[in-house]
């Protein structure tokens, strides 16, 4: 069998694995969920028989079981040629993906205070795969790395300067792997090179962020020190007045409780009082549930406002790009958002939009639109596989 590349994405209670061949075609994928819980489960995609896991399976248990299942089901016949790991926070230490050695691991540990829910669990995945495959080159691909090109005027908060110098408080940005993929894929679809293509990329999944990419380089992004800032998200508020914390403290809500509410009880869920799921919200709104319609309205308005704000970072604009579960699938969200941008001369073709650009190479803009609008399915796993393979070969 051909050489393979294994992509590992460890979340706090889940693991996603993907197996690519040397042509970067995906061969298999697997998912483990509810780890460290009595009802943990694991499955290979397209296989109805679950992969057996012990009760309260740890990340280590699940990785071992899934790798064994890849072998047993002949999806993998020998060790992978390289392994790529998604790592959430690379701080200022990483401007691009890095081969994993002792120095890289220490640097990822040093960034853990900036992403306490993510980096430690990413490291658990790295350690587990190093134990399973000690001789295979492994690569870390960071969500933050693509945004290390932000100019100071975009990444500094207007806070006492030593907050940045001493504590690293600044805008880092996230979803970098997805935005980077958008930059490449948009340039291909526009018949240009990434280095001459400028886009505004909106990644709209459960987490949502927007990035201004000028001639292939990230110049501004909506998420900040943490992935809470910016757009309205499934359960996250995005931008709020920082004065809110003191105001809530006066009502007996501590800073840490307010932080939890802003991360877990806000966004689409908080506004609608029903769900963080955009598809369900659209159905509720169609049945006359006003708070759900209001949640969609706030979501789209904020999104449009950010499209406008991102323009100040660009030398020219080749396209607005939608991606992520909502961006790829919700014609309604795209239409309602672009409606706010009429003054900028941006308009959609309703038919192309309703077909999600499927028959038009992703194009959904009206022929008269001042700028093209694209829908592009994201593929973070592919970027990680490419980076793992590229760096392993340099090793
Ligand atoms: P994650 O950030 O967890 O990877 P996804 O990118 O899969 O999430 O996006 C999940 C979001 O996409 C959910 O809010 C879901 O409702 C939304 N979504 C998926 N399909 C549709 C659809 N057809 N219409 C509206 N929203 C959709």
CSV table of C-alpha atoms and ligand atoms in Angstrom, one decimal:
chain,number,residue,atom,x,y,z
A,1,UNK,CA,0.0,0.0,0.0
A,2,UNK,CA,1.0,3.6,-0.7
A,3,UNK,CA,2.5,5.9,1.9
A,4,UNK,CA,-0.1,7.5,4.2
A,5,UNK,CA,-0.4,10.6,6.3
A,6,UNK,CA,-2.3,10.6,9.5
A,7,UNK,CA,-4.1,13.8,10.7
A,8,UNK,CA,-5.0,14.0,14.4
A,9,UNK,CA,-7.4,16.6,15.9
A,10,UNK,CA,-7.8,16.2,19.7
A,11,UNK,CA,-10.5,18.2,21.4
A,12,UNK,CA,-11.4,18.2,25.1
A,13,UNK,CA,-13.7,15.2,24.8
A,14,UNK,CA,-13.3,14.1,21.2
A,15,UNK,CA,-10.7,12.9,18.7
A,16,UNK,CA,-11.0,13.2,14.9
A,17,UNK,CA,-8.5,11.1,12.8
A,18,UNK,CA,-8.1,11.3,9.0
A,19,UNK,CA,-5.9,9.2,6.8
A,20,UNK,CA,-4.6,10.6,3.5
A,21,UNK,CA,-2.6,8.9,0.7
A,22,UNK,CA,0.5,10.4,-0.8
A,23,UNK,CA,-1.7,12.3,-3.4
A,24,UNK,CA,-3.4,13.9,-0.4
A,25,UNK,CA,-6.7,12.1,-1.1
A,26,UNK,CA,-8.6,11.2,2.0
A,27,UNK,CA,-8.8,7.4,2.5
A,28,UNK,CA,-10.5,7.1,5.8
A,29,UNK,CA,-11.6,9.0,8.9
A,30,UNK,CA,-12.6,8.2,12.4
A,31,UNK,CA,-14.2,9.9,15.4
A,32,UNK,CA,-14.2,9.2,19.1
A,33,UNK,CA,-16.5,11.2,21.3
A,34,UNK,CA,-17.5,11.6,25.0
A,35,UNK,CA,-14.1,10.6,26.1
A,36,UNK,CA,-13.5,10.2,29.8
A,37,UNK,CA,-17.3,9.6,30.2
A,38,UNK,CA,-19.0,6.3,30.9
A,39,UNK,CA,-20.6,6.4,27.4
A,40,UNK,CA,-17.5,7.1,25.3
A,41,UNK,CA,-17.8,5.9,21.7
A,42,UNK,CA,-15.6,5.5,18.6
A,43,UNK,CA,-16.4,4.9,15.0
A,44,UNK,CA,-14.7,4.6,11.6
A,45,UNK,CA,-16.6,6.7,9.0
A,46,UNK,CA,-19.0,4.6,6.9
A,47,UNK,CA,-18.6,1.6,9.2
A,48,UNK,CA,-21.7,0.7,11.2
A,49,UNK,CA,-19.8,-1.4,13.8
A,50,UNK,CA,-18.4,0.8,16.5
A,51,UNK,CA,-14.8,0.5,17.6
A,52,UNK,CA,-14.7,-1.1,21.0
A,53,UNK,CA,-13.6,1.2,23.8
A,54,UNK,CA,-13.3,0.6,27.6
A,55,UNK,CA,-15.7,2.6,29.8
A,56,UNK,CA,-14.4,6.1,30.5
A,57,UNK,CA,-11.9,5.7,27.7
A,58,UNK,CA,-9.1,8.2,27.8
A,59,UNK,CA,-7.6,10.0,24.7
A,60,UNK,CA,-4.8,7.4,24.8
A,61,UNK,CA,-7.2,4.5,24.8
A,62,UNK,CA,-9.2,6.0,21.9
A,63,UNK,CA,-6.1,6.7,19.8
A,64,UNK,CA,-4.8,3.2,20.3
A,65,UNK,CA,-8.2,1.7,19.5
A,66,UNK,CA,-8.7,3.8,16.4
A,67,UNK,CA,-5.2,3.1,15.0
A,68,UNK,CA,-5.7,-0.7,15.6
A,69,UNK,CA,-9.1,-0.4,13.8
A,70,UNK,CA,-7.4,1.2,10.8
A,71,UNK,CA,-5.0,-1.8,10.7
A,72,UNK,CA,-7.7,-4.4,11.3
A,73,UNK,CA,-9.9,-3.0,8.6
A,74,UNK,CA,-7.0,-2.8,6.1
A,75,UNK,CA,-7.2,1.0,5.9
A,76,UNK,CA,-3.6,1.2,6.9
A,77,UNK,CA,-1.0,-1.6,6.3
A,78,UNK,CA,2.1,0.0,7.8
A,79,UNK,CA,3.2,3.0,9.8
A,80,UNK,CA,2.2,6.4,8.4
A,81,UNK,CA,5.0,8.3,6.6
A,82,UNK,CA,4.1,11.4,8.7
A,83,UNK,CA,1.6,12.5,11.3
A,84,UNK,CA,0.0,16.0,11.4
A,85,UNK,CA,-1.5,17.4,14.6
A,86,UNK,CA,-3.9,20.3,14.9
A,87,UNK,CA,-2.6,22.6,17.7
A,88,UNK,CA,-4.8,25.5,18.7
A,89,UNK,CA,-2.4,28.1,20.1
A,90,UNK,CA,1.2,28.7,18.9
A,91,UNK,CA,1.4,32.2,20.5
A,92,UNK,CA,4.2,34.3,18.9
A,93,UNK,CA,6.5,31.3,18.8
A,94,UNK,CA,5.1,29.8,15.5
A,95,UNK,CA,4.6,31.7,12.2
A,96,UNK,CA,4.1,28.3,10.4
A,97,UNK,CA,3.8,24.6,11.0
A,98,UNK,CA,6.6,23.0,12.9
A,99,UNK,CA,8.2,19.6,13.1
A,100,UNK,CA,7.6,18.2,16.6
A,101,UNK,CA,10.7,17.9,18.8
A,102,UNK,CA,11.5,18.6,22.4
A,103,UNK,CA,11.7,22.4,21.7
A,104,UNK,CA,8.4,22.5,19.9
A,105,UNK,CA,6.7,20.6,22.7
A,106,UNK,CA,8.1,23.0,25.3
A,107,UNK,CA,6.9,26.0,23.2
A,108,UNK,CA,3.4,24.4,23.0
A,109,UNK,CA,3.4,23.9,26.7
A,110,UNK,CA,4.4,27.6,27.2
A,111,UNK,CA,1.3,28.7,25.2
A,112,UNK,CA,-1.0,26.6,27.3
A,113,UNK,CA,-2.0,29.5,29.5
A,114,UNK,CA,-3.4,31.2,26.4
A,115,UNK,CA,-5.5,28.2,25.5
A,116,UNK,CA,-6.0,26.1,28.7
A,117,UNK,CA,-8.8,24.1,27.2
A,118,UNK,CA,-7.0,23.2,24.0
A,119,UNK,CA,-3.2,23.1,24.1
A,120,UNK,CA,-3.0,20.5,27.0
A,121,UNK,CA,-5.3,18.1,25.1
A,122,UNK,CA,-3.4,18.7,21.9
A,123,UNK,CA,-0.3,17.7,23.7
A,124,UNK,CA,-1.9,14.5,25.0
A,125,UNK,CA,-2.5,13.5,21.4
A,126,UNK,CA,1.1,14.3,20.4
A,127,UNK,CA,2.5,12.3,23.3
A,128,UNK,CA,0.2,9.3,22.6
A,129,UNK,CA,1.1,9.3,18.9
A,130,UNK,CA,4.8,9.6,19.7
A,131,UNK,CA,4.5,6.5,21.9
A,132,UNK,CA,2.6,4.6,19.2
A,133,UNK,CA,4.9,5.7,16.4
A,134,UNK,CA,8.3,6.8,17.9
A,135,UNK,CA,10.1,6.8,14.5
A,136,UNK,CA,7.5,8.7,12.5
A,137,UNK,CA,8.0,12.4,11.9
A,138,UNK,CA,5.2,14.4,13.5
A,139,UNK,CA,4.2,18.0,12.7
A,140,UNK,CA,2.2,20.6,14.6
A,141,UNK,CA,-0.1,22.9,12.6
A,142,UNK,CA,-1.3,25.9,14.5
A,143,UNK,CA,-4.7,27.7,14.3
A,144,UNK,CA,-2.9,30.9,15.1
A,145,UNK,CA,0.2,30.7,12.8
A,146,UNK,CA,-1.4,32.2,9.7
A,147,UNK,CA,-2.3,35.4,11.7
A,148,UNK,CA,1.3,36.0,12.9
A,149,UNK,CA,1.6,38.4,9.9
A,150,UNK,CA,-0.9,40.9,11.4
A,151,UNK,CA,0.6,44.3,11.6
A,152,UNK,CA,1.0,45.8,15.1
A,153,UNK,CA,-1.8,48.3,14.5
A,154,UNK,CA,-4.2,45.3,14.0
A,155,UNK,CA,-3.0,43.0,16.7
A,156,UNK,CA,-2.4,45.5,19.6
A,157,UNK,CA,-5.3,46.3,22.0
A,158,UNK,CA,-5.4,49.9,23.2
A,159,UNK,CA,-4.3,48.8,26.7
A,160,UNK,CA,-1.3,49.7,28.8
A,161,UNK,CA,1.6,48.7,26.5
A,162,UNK,CA,3.3,46.5,29.1
A,163,UNK,CA,0.3,44.2,29.1
A,164,UNK,CA,1.5,43.1,25.7
A,165,UNK,CA,5.2,43.1,26.6
A,166,UNK,CA,4.9,41.3,29.9
A,167,UNK,CA,1.9,39.1,29.5
A,168,UNK,CA,1.5,38.7,25.7
A,169,UNK,CA,-2.0,40.2,25.7
A,170,UNK,CA,-2.7,40.9,22.0
A,171,UNK,CA,-4.9,39.7,19.2
A,172,UNK,CA,-3.8,36.2,18.0
A,173,UNK,CA,-6.7,35.1,15.9
A,174,UNK,CA,-7.8,31.5,15.2
A,175,UNK,CA,-9.2,29.3,12.4
A,176,UNK,CA,-5.9,30.2,10.6
A,177,UNK,CA,-5.7,26.9,8.8
A,178,UNK,CA,-9.2,27.3,7.3
A,179,UNK,CA,-8.6,31.0,6.3
A,180,UNK,CA,-5.3,30.0,4.7
A,181,UNK,CA,-7.1,27.3,2.7
A,182,UNK,CA,-9.7,29.9,1.6
A,183,UNK,CA,-6.9,32.1,0.3
A,184,UNK,CA,-5.5,29.3,-1.8
A,185,UNK,CA,-8.7,27.9,-3.0
A,186,UNK,CA,-10.2,31.3,-3.8
A,187,UNK,CA,-7.1,32.2,-5.9
A,188,UNK,CA,-7.4,29.0,-7.8
A,189,UNK,CA,-11.1,29.6,-8.6
A,190,UNK,CA,-10.4,33.2,-9.6
A,191,UNK,CA,-7.6,32.1,-11.9
A,192,UNK,CA,-5.0,34.0,-9.9
A,193,UNK,CA,-2.1,33.1,-7.6
A,194,UNK,CA,-2.4,33.3,-3.8
A,195,UNK,CA,0.2,36.0,-3.6
A,196,UNK,CA,-1.9,38.3,-5.8
A,197,UNK,CA,-5.3,37.4,-4.3
A,198,UNK,CA,-7.1,39.5,-1.7
A,199,UNK,CA,-10.2,38.2,0.0
A,200,UNK,CA,-12.3,38.6,3.1
A,201,UNK,CA,-12.9,35.1,4.4
A,202,UNK,CA,-15.8,34.3,6.8
A,203,UNK,CA,-15.5,30.9,8.6
A,204,UNK,CA,-19.0,30.2,10.1
A,205,UNK,CA,-19.2,27.0,12.1
A,206,UNK,CA,-20.0,26.7,15.8
A,207,UNK,CA,-17.1,29.1,16.2
A,208,UNK,CA,-17.1,32.0,13.7
A,209,UNK,CA,-14.3,34.3,12.6
A,210,UNK,CA,-13.5,36.6,9.7
A,211,UNK,CA,-10.1,37.4,8.2
A,212,UNK,CA,-8.8,40.1,5.8
A,213,UNK,CA,-6.2,38.4,3.5
A,214,UNK,CA,-4.3,40.9,1.4
A,215,UNK,CA,-2.2,39.4,-1.4
A,216,UNK,CA,-2.2,36.0,0.4
A,217,UNK,CA,-1.3,37.5,3.8
A,218,UNK,CA,-3.5,37.7,6.9
A,219,UNK,CA,-3.8,41.4,7.8
A,220,UNK,CA,-6.7,41.5,10.3
A,221,UNK,CA,-8.9,38.9,12.0
A,222,UNK,CA,-12.0,39.1,14.2
A,223,UNK,CA,-11.0,36.7,17.0
A,224,UNK,CA,-8.6,38.0,19.5
A,225,UNK,CA,-6.6,36.9,22.6
A,226,UNK,CA,-9.1,34.1,22.8
A,227,UNK,CA,-11.7,32.7,20.4
A,228,UNK,CA,-14.5,34.7,22.1
A,229,UNK,CA,-14.1,38.1,20.3
A,230,UNK,CA,-15.7,39.2,17.1
A,231,UNK,CA,-18.7,37.6,15.4
A,232,UNK,CA,-21.8,36.1,17.0
A,233,UNK,CA,-21.3,32.3,17.3
A,234,UNK,CA,-23.3,29.3,18.4
A,235,UNK,CA,-22.9,29.8,22.1
A,236,UNK,CA,-20.3,32.6,22.2
A,237,UNK,CA,-21.3,36.3,22.4
A,238,UNK,CA,-18.5,37.7,20.2
A,239,UNK,CA,-17.9,41.5,20.8
A,240,UNK,CA,-19.4,43.0,24.0
A,241,UNK,CA,-18.7,46.1,25.9
A,242,UNK,CA,-15.8,45.2,28.3
A,243,UNK,CA,-17.7,47.4,30.9
A,244,UNK,CA,-20.1,44.5,31.1
A,245,UNK,CA,-17.9,42.7,33.6
A,246,UNK,CA,-18.0,45.4,36.2
A,247,UNK,CA,-21.7,45.9,35.6
A,248,UNK,CA,-22.4,42.2,36.1
A,249,UNK,CA,-20.2,42.1,39.2
A,250,UNK,CA,-22.5,44.7,40.7
A,251,UNK,CA,-25.3,42.1,40.2
A,252,UNK,CA,-23.4,39.3,41.9
A,253,UNK,CA,-22.1,37.7,38.8
A,254,UNK,CA,-18.3,37.1,39.1
A,255,UNK,CA,-15.9,37.6,36.3
A,256,UNK,CA,-15.4,33.8,35.9
A,257,UNK,CA,-19.2,33.2,35.8
A,258,UNK,CA,-19.6,36.0,33.3
A,259,UNK,CA,-16.8,34.5,31.2
A,260,UNK,CA,-18.6,31.1,31.3
A,261,UNK,CA,-21.9,32.8,30.2
A,262,UNK,CA,-20.2,34.6,27.4
A,263,UNK,CA,-18.6,31.4,26.1
A,264,UNK,CA,-21.4,28.9,26.7
A,265,UNK,CA,-24.8,30.5,27.2
A,266,UNK,CA,-24.6,33.4,24.7
A,267,UNK,CA,-24.6,33.8,20.9
A,268,UNK,CA,-27.4,32.1,18.9
A,269,UNK,CA,-28.3,30.0,21.9
A,270,UNK,CA,-28.5,33.0,24.3
A,271,UNK,CA,-30.5,35.2,21.9
A,272,UNK,CA,-33.0,32.5,20.8
A,273,UNK,CA,-33.3,30.8,24.2
A,274,UNK,CA,-33.6,27.6,22.1
A,275,UNK,CA,-30.6,26.3,20.2
A,276,UNK,CA,-27.0,27.1,19.1
A,277,UNK,CA,-27.7,25.2,15.8
A,278,UNK,CA,-28.3,27.6,12.8
A,279,UNK,CA,-30.3,25.0,10.8
A,280,UNK,CA,-32.7,24.5,13.7
A,281,UNK,CA,-32.9,28.2,14.3
A,282,UNK,CA,-34.0,28.7,10.6
A,283,UNK,CA,-36.7,26.1,11.1
A,284,UNK,CA,-37.9,27.8,14.3
A,285,UNK,CA,-37.9,31.2,12.6
A,286,UNK,CA,-39.9,29.8,9.7
A,287,UNK,CA,-42.5,28.6,12.2
A,288,UNK,CA,-42.8,32.2,13.6
A,289,UNK,CA,-40.5,31.9,16.6
A,290,UNK,CA,-39.5,35.6,16.9
A,291,UNK,CA,-36.5,35.2,19.2
A,292,UNK,CA,-34.9,32.8,16.7
A,293,UNK,CA,-35.4,35.3,13.8
A,294,UNK,CA,-33.9,37.9,16.0
A,295,UNK,CA,-30.9,35.7,16.7
A,296,UNK,CA,-30.4,35.3,12.9
A,297,UNK,CA,-30.8,39.0,12.5
A,298,UNK,CA,-28.1,39.9,15.0
A,299,UNK,CA,-25.8,37.2,13.6
A,300,UNK,CA,-26.1,38.5,10.0
A,301,UNK,CA,-25.9,42.2,11.0
A,302,UNK,CA,-22.6,41.6,12.9
A,303,UNK,CA,-21.3,39.6,10.0
A,304,UNK,CA,-22.0,42.3,7.5
A,305,UNK,CA,-20.5,45.0,9.8
A,306,UNK,CA,-17.3,43.0,10.0
A,307,UNK,CA,-17.2,42.6,6.2
A,308,UNK,CA,-17.2,46.4,6.0
A,309,UNK,CA,-14.6,46.7,8.8
A,310,UNK,CA,-12.2,44.2,7.1
A,311,UNK,CA,-12.0,46.3,3.9
A,312,UNK,CA,-9.7,48.8,5.5
A,313,UNK,CA,-6.9,46.2,5.6
A,314,UNK,CA,-7.0,45.4,1.9
A,315,UNK,CA,-5.1,47.0,-1.0
A,316,UNK,CA,-7.8,45.6,-3.3
A,317,UNK,CA,-10.6,43.0,-3.0
A,318,UNK,CA,-11.0,39.9,-5.2
A,319,UNK,CA,-13.8,38.2,-3.4
A,320,UNK,CA,-15.9,37.8,-0.2
A,321,UNK,CA,-15.7,34.1,0.8
A,322,UNK,CA,-18.1,32.0,2.9
A,323,UNK,CA,-17.2,28.7,4.5
A,324,UNK,CA,-17.9,26.5,7.6
A,325,UNK,CA,-21.1,24.6,8.2
A,326,UNK,CA,-23.2,27.8,8.2
A,327,UNK,CA,-21.2,29.6,5.4
A,328,UNK,CA,-21.4,26.6,3.1
A,329,UNK,CA,-25.0,25.6,3.7
A,330,UNK,CA,-27.2,28.5,4.7
A,331,UNK,CA,-28.3,30.4,1.6
A,332,UNK,CA,-30.5,32.4,4.0
A,333,UNK,CA,-27.7,33.7,6.2
A,334,UNK,CA,-25.6,34.6,3.1
A,335,UNK,CA,-28.5,36.4,1.5
A,336,UNK,CA,-29.5,38.3,4.7
A,337,UNK,CA,-25.8,39.3,5.3
A,338,UNK,CA,-25.1,40.5,1.8
A,339,UNK,CA,-28.3,42.5,1.8
A,340,UNK,CA,-26.7,44.8,4.3
A,341,UNK,CA,-23.8,45.5,1.9
A,342,UNK,CA,-25.9,47.0,-1.0
A,343,UNK,CA,-24.2,50.4,-0.5
A,344,UNK,CA,-20.9,48.7,-1.3
A,345,UNK,CA,-22.4,47.4,-4.6
A,346,UNK,CA,-22.2,43.8,-3.5
A,347,UNK,CA,-25.2,41.6,-4.6
A,348,UNK,CA,-26.0,37.9,-4.9
A,349,UNK,CA,-27.6,35.9,-7.7
A,350,UNK,CA,-30.4,34.2,-5.8
A,351,UNK,CA,-30.4,31.1,-7.9
A,352,UNK,CA,-26.6,30.6,-7.6
A,353,UNK,CA,-26.9,31.3,-3.9
A,354,UNK,CA,-29.7,28.8,-3.4
A,355,UNK,CA,-27.5,26.1,-5.0
A,356,UNK,CA,-24.6,27.1,-2.8
A,357,UNK,CA,-22.5,27.8,-5.8
A,358,UNK,CA,-22.4,24.1,-6.6
A,359,UNK,CA,-22.6,24.5,-10.4
A,360,UNK,CA,-20.6,27.8,-10.6
A,361,UNK,CA,-17.2,26.9,-9.0
A,362,UNK,CA,-18.5,28.5,-5.8
A,363,UNK,CA,-19.6,31.8,-7.4
A,364,UNK,CA,-22.8,33.2,-5.9
A,365,UNK,CA,-22.4,36.9,-6.8
A,366,UNK,CA,-24.7,38.6,-9.2
A,367,UNK,CA,-23.2,39.5,-12.6
A,368,UNK,CA,-23.5,43.2,-11.6
A,369,UNK,CA,-21.9,42.7,-8.1
A,370,UNK,CA,-19.0,45.0,-7.6
A,371,UNK,CA,-17.0,42.1,-6.0
A,372,UNK,CA,-17.4,38.4,-6.5
A,373,UNK,CA,-18.8,36.3,-3.6
A,374,UNK,CA,-17.8,32.7,-3.2
A,375,UNK,CA,-18.8,29.7,-1.2
A,376,UNK,CA,-15.9,27.3,-0.6
A,377,UNK,CA,-16.0,24.2,1.5
A,378,UNK,CA,-13.3,24.3,4.1
A,379,UNK,CA,-10.7,21.5,4.4
A,380,UNK,CA,-8.5,22.0,7.4
A,381,UNK,CA,-7.5,18.3,7.5
A,382,UNK,CA,-6.1,18.6,3.9
A,383,UNK,CA,-3.9,21.6,4.9
A,384,UNK,CA,-2.6,19.7,7.9
A,385,UNK,CA,-1.9,16.6,5.8
A,386,UNK,CA,0.0,18.7,3.2
A,387,UNK,CA,2.0,20.5,5.9
A,388,UNK,CA,2.8,17.2,7.7
A,389,UNK,CA,4.0,15.6,4.4
A,390,UNK,CA,6.0,18.7,3.4
A,391,UNK,CA,7.9,19.1,6.7
A,392,UNK,CA,8.5,15.4,7.1
A,393,UNK,CA,10.2,15.4,3.7
A,394,UNK,CA,12.5,18.3,4.8
A,395,UNK,CA,13.4,16.4,7.9
B,1,LIG,P1,-17.8,23.1,13.7
B,1,LIG,O1,-17.4,24.5,14.0
B,1,LIG,O2,-18.2,22.3,15.0
B,1,LIG,O3,-16.9,22.3,12.8
B,1,LIG,P2,-19.6,23.2,11.5
B,1,LIG,O4,-18.6,23.9,10.6
B,1,LIG,O5,-20.0,21.8,11.1
B,1,LIG,O6,-19.2,23.3,13.0
B,1,LIG,O7,-20.9,24.1,11.5
B,1,LIG,C1,-22.0,23.8,12.3
B,1,LIG,C2,-23.1,24.8,12.0
B,1,LIG,O8,-23.5,24.7,10.7
B,1,LIG,C3,-24.4,24.6,12.9
B,1,LIG,O9,-24.9,25.8,13.4
B,1,LIG,C4,-25.3,24.0,11.8
B,1,LIG,O10,-26.7,24.2,12.1
B,1,LIG,C5,-24.9,24.8,10.6
B,1,LIG,N1,-25.5,24.2,9.4
B,1,LIG,C6,-25.2,23.0,8.8
B,1,LIG,N2,-26.0,22.8,7.7
B,1,LIG,C7,-26.8,23.9,7.7
B,1,LIG,C8,-27.9,24.2,6.8
B,1,LIG,N3,-28.3,23.5,5.8
B,1,LIG,N4,-28.5,25.4,7.0
B,1,LIG,C9,-28.2,26.2,8.1
B,1,LIG,N5,-27.2,25.9,8.9
B,1,LIG,C10,-26.5,24.8,8.7
